[in-house]
XYZ file of C-alpha atoms in Angstrom:
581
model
C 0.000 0.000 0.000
C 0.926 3.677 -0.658
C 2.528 5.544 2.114
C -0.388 8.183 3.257
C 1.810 11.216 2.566
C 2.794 9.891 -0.988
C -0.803 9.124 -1.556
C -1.938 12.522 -0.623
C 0.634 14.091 -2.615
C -0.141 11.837 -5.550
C -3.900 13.074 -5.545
C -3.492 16.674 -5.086
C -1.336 16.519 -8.257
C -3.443 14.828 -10.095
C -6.219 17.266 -8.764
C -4.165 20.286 -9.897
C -2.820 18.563 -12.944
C -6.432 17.644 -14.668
C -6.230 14.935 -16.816
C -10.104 14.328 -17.037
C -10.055 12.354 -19.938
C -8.521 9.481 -18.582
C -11.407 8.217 -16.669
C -14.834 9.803 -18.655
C -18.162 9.032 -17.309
C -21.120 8.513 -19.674
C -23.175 11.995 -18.859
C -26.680 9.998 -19.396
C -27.760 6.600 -19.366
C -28.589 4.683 -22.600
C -32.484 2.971 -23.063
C -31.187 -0.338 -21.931
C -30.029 1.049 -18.746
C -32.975 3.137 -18.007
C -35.290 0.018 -18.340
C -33.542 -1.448 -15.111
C -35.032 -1.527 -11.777
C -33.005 1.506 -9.606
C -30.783 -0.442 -7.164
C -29.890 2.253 -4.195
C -27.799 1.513 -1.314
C -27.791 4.038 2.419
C -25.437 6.051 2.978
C -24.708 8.352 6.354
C -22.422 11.176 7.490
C -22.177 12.117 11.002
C -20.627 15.157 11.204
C -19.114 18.098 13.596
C -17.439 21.215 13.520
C -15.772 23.948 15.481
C -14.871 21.500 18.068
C -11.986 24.065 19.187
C -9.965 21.286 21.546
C -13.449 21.335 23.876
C -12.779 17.381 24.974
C -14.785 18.774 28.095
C -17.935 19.830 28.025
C -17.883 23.613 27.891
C -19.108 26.060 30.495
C -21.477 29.477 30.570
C -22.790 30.633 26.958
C -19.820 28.021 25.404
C -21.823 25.178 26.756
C -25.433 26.323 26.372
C -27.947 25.580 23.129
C -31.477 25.656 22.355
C -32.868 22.209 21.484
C -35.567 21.439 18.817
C -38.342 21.885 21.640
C -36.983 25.759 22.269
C -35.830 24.428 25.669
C -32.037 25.765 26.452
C -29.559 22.945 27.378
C -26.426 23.665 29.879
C -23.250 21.775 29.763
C -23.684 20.206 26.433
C -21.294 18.542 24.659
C -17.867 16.933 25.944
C -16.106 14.386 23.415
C -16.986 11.596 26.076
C -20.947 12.027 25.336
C -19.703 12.796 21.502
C -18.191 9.365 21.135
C -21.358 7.725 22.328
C -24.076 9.363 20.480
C -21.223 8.851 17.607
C -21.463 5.385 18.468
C -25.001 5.223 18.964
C -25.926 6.097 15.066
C -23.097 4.730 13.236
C -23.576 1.817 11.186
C -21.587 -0.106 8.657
C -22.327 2.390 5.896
C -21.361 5.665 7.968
C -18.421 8.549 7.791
C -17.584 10.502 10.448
C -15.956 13.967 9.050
C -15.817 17.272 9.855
C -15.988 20.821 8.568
C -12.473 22.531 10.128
C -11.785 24.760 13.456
C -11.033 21.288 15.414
C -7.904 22.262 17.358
C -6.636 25.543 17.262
C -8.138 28.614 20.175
C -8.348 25.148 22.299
C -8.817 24.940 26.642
C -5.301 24.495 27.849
C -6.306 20.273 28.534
C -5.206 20.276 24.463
C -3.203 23.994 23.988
C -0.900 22.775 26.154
C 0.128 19.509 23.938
C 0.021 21.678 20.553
C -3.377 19.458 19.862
C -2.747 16.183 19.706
C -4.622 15.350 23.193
C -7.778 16.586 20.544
C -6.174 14.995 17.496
C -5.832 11.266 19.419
C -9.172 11.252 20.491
C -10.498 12.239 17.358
C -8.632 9.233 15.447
C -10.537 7.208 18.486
C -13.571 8.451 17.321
C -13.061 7.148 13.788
C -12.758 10.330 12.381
C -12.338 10.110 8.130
C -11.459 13.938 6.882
C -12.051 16.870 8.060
C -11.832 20.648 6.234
C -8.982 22.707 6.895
C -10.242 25.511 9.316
C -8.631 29.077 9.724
C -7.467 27.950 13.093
C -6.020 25.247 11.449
C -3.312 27.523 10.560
C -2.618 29.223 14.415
C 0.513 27.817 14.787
C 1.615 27.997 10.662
C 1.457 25.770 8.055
C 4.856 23.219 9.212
C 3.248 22.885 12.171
C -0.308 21.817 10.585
C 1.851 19.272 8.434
C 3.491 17.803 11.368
C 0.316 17.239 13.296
C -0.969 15.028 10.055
C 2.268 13.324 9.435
C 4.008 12.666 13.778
C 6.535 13.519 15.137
C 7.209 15.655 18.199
C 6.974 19.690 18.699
C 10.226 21.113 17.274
C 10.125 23.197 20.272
C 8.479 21.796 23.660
C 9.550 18.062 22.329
C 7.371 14.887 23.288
C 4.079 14.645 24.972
C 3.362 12.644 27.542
C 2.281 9.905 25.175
C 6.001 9.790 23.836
C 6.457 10.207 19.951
C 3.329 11.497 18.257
C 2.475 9.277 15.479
C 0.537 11.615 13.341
C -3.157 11.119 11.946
C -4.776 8.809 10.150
C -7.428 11.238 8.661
C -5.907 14.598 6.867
C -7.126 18.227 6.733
C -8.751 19.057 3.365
C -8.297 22.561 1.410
C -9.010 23.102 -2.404
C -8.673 26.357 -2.215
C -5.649 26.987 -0.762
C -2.110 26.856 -2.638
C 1.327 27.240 -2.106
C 2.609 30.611 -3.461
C 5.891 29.603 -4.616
C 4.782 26.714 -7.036
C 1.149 26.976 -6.901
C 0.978 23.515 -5.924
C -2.326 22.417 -3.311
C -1.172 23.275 0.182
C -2.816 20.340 1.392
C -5.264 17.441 0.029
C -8.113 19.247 -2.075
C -10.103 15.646 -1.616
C -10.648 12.507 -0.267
C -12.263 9.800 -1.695
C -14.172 6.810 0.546
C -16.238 3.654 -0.183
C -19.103 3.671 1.766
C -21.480 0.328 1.618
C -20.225 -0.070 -1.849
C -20.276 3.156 -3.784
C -17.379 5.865 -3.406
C -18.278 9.200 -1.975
C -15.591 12.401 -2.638
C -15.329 14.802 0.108
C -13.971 18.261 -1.478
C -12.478 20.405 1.647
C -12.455 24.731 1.473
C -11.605 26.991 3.964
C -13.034 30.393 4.665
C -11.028 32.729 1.504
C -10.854 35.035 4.630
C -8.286 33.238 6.106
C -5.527 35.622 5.475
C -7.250 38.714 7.535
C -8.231 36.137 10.552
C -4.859 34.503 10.990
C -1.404 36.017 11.737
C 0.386 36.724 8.757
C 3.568 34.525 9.824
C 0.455 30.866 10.150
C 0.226 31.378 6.489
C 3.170 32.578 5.214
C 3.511 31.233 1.556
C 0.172 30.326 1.184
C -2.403 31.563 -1.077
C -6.340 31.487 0.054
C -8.210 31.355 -3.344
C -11.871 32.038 -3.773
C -14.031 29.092 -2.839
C -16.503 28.227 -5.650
C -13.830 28.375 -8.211
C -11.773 25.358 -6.123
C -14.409 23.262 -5.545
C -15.972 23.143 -8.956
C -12.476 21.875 -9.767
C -12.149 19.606 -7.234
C -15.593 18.322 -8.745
C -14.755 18.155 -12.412
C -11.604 15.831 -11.495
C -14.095 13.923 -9.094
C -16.459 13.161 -11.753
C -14.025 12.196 -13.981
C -12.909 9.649 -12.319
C -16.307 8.463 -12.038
C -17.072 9.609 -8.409
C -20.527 11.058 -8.643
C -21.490 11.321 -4.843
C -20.112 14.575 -3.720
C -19.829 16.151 -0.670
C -18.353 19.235 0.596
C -16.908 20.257 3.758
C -16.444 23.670 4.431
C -14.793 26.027 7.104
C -17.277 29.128 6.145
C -20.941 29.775 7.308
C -24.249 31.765 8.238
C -25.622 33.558 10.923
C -29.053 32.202 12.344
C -31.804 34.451 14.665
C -30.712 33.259 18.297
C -32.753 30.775 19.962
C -34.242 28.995 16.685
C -33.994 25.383 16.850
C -30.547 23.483 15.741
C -32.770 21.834 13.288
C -34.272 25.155 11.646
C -33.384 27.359 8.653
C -33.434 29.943 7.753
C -30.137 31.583 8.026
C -28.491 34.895 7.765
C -27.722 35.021 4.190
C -23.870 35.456 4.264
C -20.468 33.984 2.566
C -21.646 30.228 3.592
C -24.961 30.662 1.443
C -23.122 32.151 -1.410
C -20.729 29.247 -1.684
C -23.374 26.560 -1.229
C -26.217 27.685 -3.945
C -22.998 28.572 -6.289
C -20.956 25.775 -6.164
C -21.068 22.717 -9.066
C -24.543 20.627 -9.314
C -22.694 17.986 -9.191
C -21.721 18.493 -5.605
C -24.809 16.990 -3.784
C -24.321 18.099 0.394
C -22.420 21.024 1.706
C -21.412 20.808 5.554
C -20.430 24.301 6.893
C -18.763 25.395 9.367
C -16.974 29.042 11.003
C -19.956 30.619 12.422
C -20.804 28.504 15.127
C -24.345 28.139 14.805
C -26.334 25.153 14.445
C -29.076 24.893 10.937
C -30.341 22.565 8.130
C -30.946 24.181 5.192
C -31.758 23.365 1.558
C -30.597 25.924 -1.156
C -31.036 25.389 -4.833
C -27.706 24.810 -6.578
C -26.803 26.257 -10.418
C -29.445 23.862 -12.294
C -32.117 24.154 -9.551
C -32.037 21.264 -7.531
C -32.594 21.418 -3.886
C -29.119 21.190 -1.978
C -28.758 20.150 1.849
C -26.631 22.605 3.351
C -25.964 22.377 7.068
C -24.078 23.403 10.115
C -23.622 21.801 13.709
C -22.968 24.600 16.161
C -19.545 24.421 17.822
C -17.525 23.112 20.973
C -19.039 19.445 20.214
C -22.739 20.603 21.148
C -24.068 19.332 18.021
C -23.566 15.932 16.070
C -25.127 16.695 12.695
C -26.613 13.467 10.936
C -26.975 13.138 6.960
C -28.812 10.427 5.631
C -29.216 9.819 1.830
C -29.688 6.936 -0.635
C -27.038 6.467 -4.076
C -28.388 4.893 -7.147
C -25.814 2.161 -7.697
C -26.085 2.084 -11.369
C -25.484 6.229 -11.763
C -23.317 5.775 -8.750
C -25.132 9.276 -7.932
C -26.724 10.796 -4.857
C -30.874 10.997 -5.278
C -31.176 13.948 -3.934
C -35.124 14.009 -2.909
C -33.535 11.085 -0.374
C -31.390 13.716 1.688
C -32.268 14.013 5.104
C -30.499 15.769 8.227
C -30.760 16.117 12.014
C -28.545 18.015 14.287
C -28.557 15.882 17.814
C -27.453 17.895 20.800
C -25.112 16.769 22.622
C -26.406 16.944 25.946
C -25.237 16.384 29.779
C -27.340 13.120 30.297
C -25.803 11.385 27.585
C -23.913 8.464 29.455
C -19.904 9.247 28.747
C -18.157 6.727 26.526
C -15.782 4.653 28.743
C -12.290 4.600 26.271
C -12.846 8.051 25.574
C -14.170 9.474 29.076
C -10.662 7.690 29.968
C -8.168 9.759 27.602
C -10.024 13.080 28.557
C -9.277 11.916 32.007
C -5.497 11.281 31.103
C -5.114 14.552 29.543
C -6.579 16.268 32.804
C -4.379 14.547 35.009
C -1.386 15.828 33.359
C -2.378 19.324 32.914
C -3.731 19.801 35.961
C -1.099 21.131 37.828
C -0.797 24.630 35.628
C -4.576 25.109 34.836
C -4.749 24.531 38.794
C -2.305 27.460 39.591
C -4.490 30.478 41.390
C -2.879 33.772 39.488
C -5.566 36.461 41.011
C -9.516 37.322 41.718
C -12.188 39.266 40.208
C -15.279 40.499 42.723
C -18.204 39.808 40.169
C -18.607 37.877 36.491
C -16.367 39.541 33.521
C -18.430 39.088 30.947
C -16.769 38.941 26.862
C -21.111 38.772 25.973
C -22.465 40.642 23.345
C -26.292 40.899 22.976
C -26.713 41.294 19.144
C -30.580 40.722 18.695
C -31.509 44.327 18.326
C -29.430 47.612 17.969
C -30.938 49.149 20.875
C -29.451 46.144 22.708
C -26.284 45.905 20.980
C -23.408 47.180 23.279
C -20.027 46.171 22.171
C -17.723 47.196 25.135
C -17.217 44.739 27.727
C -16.004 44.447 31.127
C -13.566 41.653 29.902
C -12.788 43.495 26.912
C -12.310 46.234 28.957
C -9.664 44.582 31.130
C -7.890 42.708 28.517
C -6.984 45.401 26.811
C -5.860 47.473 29.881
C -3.686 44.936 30.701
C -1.736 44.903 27.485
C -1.021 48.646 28.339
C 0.306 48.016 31.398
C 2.617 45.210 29.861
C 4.217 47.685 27.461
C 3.454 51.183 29.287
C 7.417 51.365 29.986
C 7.776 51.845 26.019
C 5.607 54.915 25.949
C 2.507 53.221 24.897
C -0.739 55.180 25.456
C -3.673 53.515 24.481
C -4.576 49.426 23.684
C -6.529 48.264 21.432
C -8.110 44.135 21.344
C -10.060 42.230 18.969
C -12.980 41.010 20.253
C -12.633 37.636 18.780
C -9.692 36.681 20.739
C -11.312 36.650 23.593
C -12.862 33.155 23.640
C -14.710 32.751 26.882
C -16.054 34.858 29.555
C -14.462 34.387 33.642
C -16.812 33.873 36.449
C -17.248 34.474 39.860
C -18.711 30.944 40.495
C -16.355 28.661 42.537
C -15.366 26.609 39.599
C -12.996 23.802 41.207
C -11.165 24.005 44.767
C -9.644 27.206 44.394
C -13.186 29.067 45.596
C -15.639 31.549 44.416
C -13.531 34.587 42.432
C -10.496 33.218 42.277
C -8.772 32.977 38.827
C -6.434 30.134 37.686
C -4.376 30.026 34.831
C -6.498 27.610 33.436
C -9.399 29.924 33.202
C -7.081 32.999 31.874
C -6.022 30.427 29.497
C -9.165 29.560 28.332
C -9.773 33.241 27.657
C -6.779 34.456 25.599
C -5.657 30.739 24.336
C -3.733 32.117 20.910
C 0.223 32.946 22.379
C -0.339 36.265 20.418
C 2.559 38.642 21.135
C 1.658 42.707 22.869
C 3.017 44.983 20.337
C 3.861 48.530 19.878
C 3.566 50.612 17.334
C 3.528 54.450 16.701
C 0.638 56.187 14.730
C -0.713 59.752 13.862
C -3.495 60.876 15.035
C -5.419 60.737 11.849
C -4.293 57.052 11.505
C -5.961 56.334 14.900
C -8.893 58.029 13.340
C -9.117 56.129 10.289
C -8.194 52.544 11.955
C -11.464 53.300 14.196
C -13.571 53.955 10.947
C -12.303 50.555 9.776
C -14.691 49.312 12.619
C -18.149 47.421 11.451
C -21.929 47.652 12.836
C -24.677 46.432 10.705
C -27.915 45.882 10.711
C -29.466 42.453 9.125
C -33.000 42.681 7.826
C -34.298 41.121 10.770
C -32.906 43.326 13.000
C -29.358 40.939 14.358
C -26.703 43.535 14.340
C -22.944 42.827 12.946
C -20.431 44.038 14.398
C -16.849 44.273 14.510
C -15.320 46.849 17.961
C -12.433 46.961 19.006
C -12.098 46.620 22.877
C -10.267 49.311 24.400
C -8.074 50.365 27.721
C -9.213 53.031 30.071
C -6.911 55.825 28.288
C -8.522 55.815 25.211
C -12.554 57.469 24.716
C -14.216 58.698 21.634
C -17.987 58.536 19.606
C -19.050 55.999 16.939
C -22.044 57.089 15.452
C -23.834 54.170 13.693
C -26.281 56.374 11.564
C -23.411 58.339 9.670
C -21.809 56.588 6.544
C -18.555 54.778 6.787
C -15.660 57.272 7.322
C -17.594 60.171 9.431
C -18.853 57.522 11.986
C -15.284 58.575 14.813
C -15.741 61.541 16.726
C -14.352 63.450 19.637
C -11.788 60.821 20.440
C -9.523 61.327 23.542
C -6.651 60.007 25.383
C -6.635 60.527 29.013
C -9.423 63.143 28.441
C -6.968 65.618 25.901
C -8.088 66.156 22.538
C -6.111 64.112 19.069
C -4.684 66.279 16.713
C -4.702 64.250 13.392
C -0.957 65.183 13.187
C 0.287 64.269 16.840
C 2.291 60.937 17.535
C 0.344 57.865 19.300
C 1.594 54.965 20.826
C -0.970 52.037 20.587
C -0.555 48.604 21.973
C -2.379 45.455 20.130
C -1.451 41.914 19.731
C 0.434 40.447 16.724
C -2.588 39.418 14.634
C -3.894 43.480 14.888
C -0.685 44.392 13.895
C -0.694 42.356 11.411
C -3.838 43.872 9.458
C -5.794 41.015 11.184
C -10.380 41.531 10.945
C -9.271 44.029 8.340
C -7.947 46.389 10.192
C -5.505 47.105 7.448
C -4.026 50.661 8.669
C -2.405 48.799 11.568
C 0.085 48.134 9.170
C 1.152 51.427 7.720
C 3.764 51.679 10.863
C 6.471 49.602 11.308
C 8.569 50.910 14.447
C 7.304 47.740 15.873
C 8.491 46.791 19.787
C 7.017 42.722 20.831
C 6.543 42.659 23.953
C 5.132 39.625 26.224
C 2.531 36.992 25.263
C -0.902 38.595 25.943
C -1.640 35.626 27.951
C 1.379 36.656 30.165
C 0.329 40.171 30.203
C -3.555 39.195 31.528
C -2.079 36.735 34.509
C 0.087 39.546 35.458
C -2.391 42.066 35.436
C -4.911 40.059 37.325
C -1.580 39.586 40.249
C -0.909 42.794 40.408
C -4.591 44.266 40.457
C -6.734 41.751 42.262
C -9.217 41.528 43.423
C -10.544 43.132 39.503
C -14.062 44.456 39.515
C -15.856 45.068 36.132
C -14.831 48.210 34.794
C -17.790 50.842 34.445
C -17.591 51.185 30.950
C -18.040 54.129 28.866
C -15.256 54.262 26.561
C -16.796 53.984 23.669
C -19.945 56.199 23.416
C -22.253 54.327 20.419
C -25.180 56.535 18.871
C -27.506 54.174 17.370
């Protein structure tokens, strides 16, 4: 048998290379084969996404989703409970895969083994393929290749577990190419016989990969546009005579919160584009990226109804695709395409082998995530309520402190104001006693958990009208049925100023302020961000028009200290950002 790197290399040539006409498929059966009786055979996909390195069951908002009833379940998901319900519905003509963002922005129980805690348990789940996500690429694209392939961390050596072996399923990307030689980055497809007929699996990832990721996790890489990929994937596909086609993709939709996992519609967004757009010959598309939990049916380019679905995130959701293949076309019937998104919830009894490794991985972390490093007096809340704009209020009290914190890390290099993306902060830290440690206390664990990336506090030096202009890069939209979009930066204590929704892009800033004095658009700013703002990261592209750049500490590193040095923290009051709706 082929070696599994030389066969993935061997396919992503021939992928890139063409060659259709070596295997043609008749496009349309003759008479004689029409007269026969249609011979189908079952197929099913169980399927998850955004599983972020949650082997247990998150906690707060992370762990909490609205069932098909409307009633909101706590605690679900855990890859113990996972495992089982995986177990529970498989049958001998089933494929687990997945649709990208499975390790990467992970707890510390799998951060702190680069992933492969996740990756193991994942192979133990019987895991097939899996998109590349944009998370995928956190720690750059050698390190994504050596978590496939084995072998230990270049730089913290050997897990516990000794050597790591590598995985037996790969991460899938069409769509994204090595600049140098244009070559696929990694497998565009993957190809499995299920009860008889073979079913392709054509992997994207989000084309917005590039403003999402630090600039050094995909250096030399080349996100392309996703339809365009795909349909190519396809066309080799189907000339090799693999009709059933499936795709699994790291971009989604938004959905009205609260709707069931099982509902449509969605938000109309990037993930709809791609999935009424791509090739009719492509027959499911499993999303991913947004987090949210739907089953939808679009029509695709000649008009037939397409499933397109997504299963929530952090293991809450194991999505469930049923749908019959005519052996003779060796084609997916598509009026046989059914889907249901099972929650994942807290009664589910944990599966023994895998309840076991999560335990394992625990053990051995313990220690750290068990380290107190400070206290807060109440909950610091990273929430956002987006349903209306008159509820919409995108400064919070963790924001708040996170980004305080990074000025106090660099404030010795004459930094005056910070600046945080709101999507690095991944969880919210409570007041509730937790573990041992008692009610406010903070462990590293649970500042982990917050800021998991090992982004680096910079400092850079800006004009005033830059300031002004990176501020005006900042989104809020309004959806037609009222959910409001929005991209705001967090911001530290020294920095104030307007945003006023109902003006047009570009006049929204006012009256902004650094320890309550005036900016001149010509006067010289020192602003603090991590690495991925820096970097032009969520778009913020006039981060990078300076380049005096000073790295300081890992933000992580900054938020324990602060937290040592200022506890017990209380939520800040707010009011640094004045919104006008």
């Amino acid at each position: 048998m082929m070696p599994r790197t030389l066969l993935r290399l061997a396919v992503a040539g021939a992928v890139a290379a063409g060659g259709f006409a070596l295997a043609t498929v008749p496009a349309t059966a003759g008479p004689a084969e029409k007269a026969k009786p249609t011979r189908t055979v079952p197929v099913r996909l169980l399927t998850i996404n955004d599983l972020h390195g949650n082997l247990e069951a998150p906690t707060g908002s992370s762990g909490r989703i609205t069932d098909e009833n409307g009633v909101v379940v706590e605690g679900a998901g855990g890859v113990a409970r996972l495992a089982t319900k995986i177990e529970e519905l498989r049958t001998r003509n089933t494929a687990v895969v997945a649709a990208g963002d499975l390790i990467g922005a992970s707890p510390l129980i799998s951060a702190a083994y680069h992933d492969e805690p996740t990756l193991e348990i994942l192979d133990q789940i019987g895991l097939r393929a899996s998109a590349a996500g944009n998370h995928e690429f956190d720690e750059g694209y050698t390190e994504l290749q050596r978590v496939m392939d084995g072998g230990c961390h270049p730089v913290d050596g050997c897990s516990p577990r000794g050597e790591w072996k590598g995985t037996s399923f790969d991460f899938l990307a069409a769509n994204v190419l090595k600049e140098a030689t244009g070559d696929y980055a990694l497998p565009p497809v993957y190809i499995k016989t299920i009860n008889g007929v073979k079913v392709g699996f054509i992997g994207l990832v989000t084309a917005t990969t590039p403003t999402i990721v630090t600039a050094e996790g995909i250096k030399g890489l080349q996100f392309t546009e996703e339809v365009a990929a795909a349909n190519k994937a396809s066309r080799w596909l189907t000339a090799r005579g693999v009709k059933a086609q499936v795709i699994l993709m790291h971009e989604g939709d938004q959905v009205t919160q609260g709707q069931s996992p099982d509902a449509c519609p969605v938000v109309v967004g990037a993930g709809s584009r791609i999935a009424s757009a791509a090739a009719p010959e492509i027959d499911v598309v499993v999303s991913g990226h947004s987090h949210q939990a739907y089953i939808c049916k679009t029509p695709d380019p000649a008009g037939q109804q397409r499933l397109y679905t997504q299963g929530s995130s952090f293991g809450r959701v194991l999505t469930q695709i049923d749908f019959q293949v005519d052996k003779r076309t060796r084609d997916v019937i598509r009026s046989t395409v059914t889907a249901d998104n099972h929650v994942i919830r807290p009664s589910i009894t944990p599966h023994d082998k895998i309840d076991t490794a999560v335990s394992y991985w625990k053990e051995k972390v313990g220690p750290v995530a068990n380290k107190p490093i400070g206290k807060i007096t109440a909950d610091l809340s990273n929430s956002v309520d987006n349903t209306s704009p008159a509820k919409a209020n995108p400064e919070t009290p963790l924001g708040s402190v996170i980004a305080d914190s990074q000025l106090a890390a660099v404030q010795s290099t004459g930094a005056q104001i910070a600046l945080m993306n709101p999507g690095g902060i991944r969880t919210a830290l409570r007041f509730e006693q937790s573990g041992s440690e008692g009610p406010g206390v903070v462990t590293y664990g649970e500042a982990f958990a917050v800021q998991p990336f090992g982004n680096i506090v910079q400092v850079k030096t800006y004009t005033g009208d830059q300031l002004k202009r990176l501020l005006e890069q900042q989104v809020w939209s309004v959806a037609p049925n009222g959910t409001v979009t929005h991209r705001i930066l967090q911001v530290s204590s020294s920095l104030t100023y307007t945003f006023d929704t109902t003006k047009p892009v570009g006049q929204r800033v006012s009256n902004i302020k650094i320890n309550g004095q005036d900016v001149t658009p010509t006067q010289s700013i020192k602003i603090a961000a991590n690495n991925f703002l820096m970097g032009g990261g969520d778009g913020f592209s006039v981060f990078t028009e300076s380049t005096d750049l000073f790295s300081g500490p890992v933000d992580l590193d900054a938020f324990s200290a602060y937290l040592t040095a200022n506890s017990p923290v209380a939520p800040p009051a707010g009011g640094r950002i004045t919104i006008i709706k």
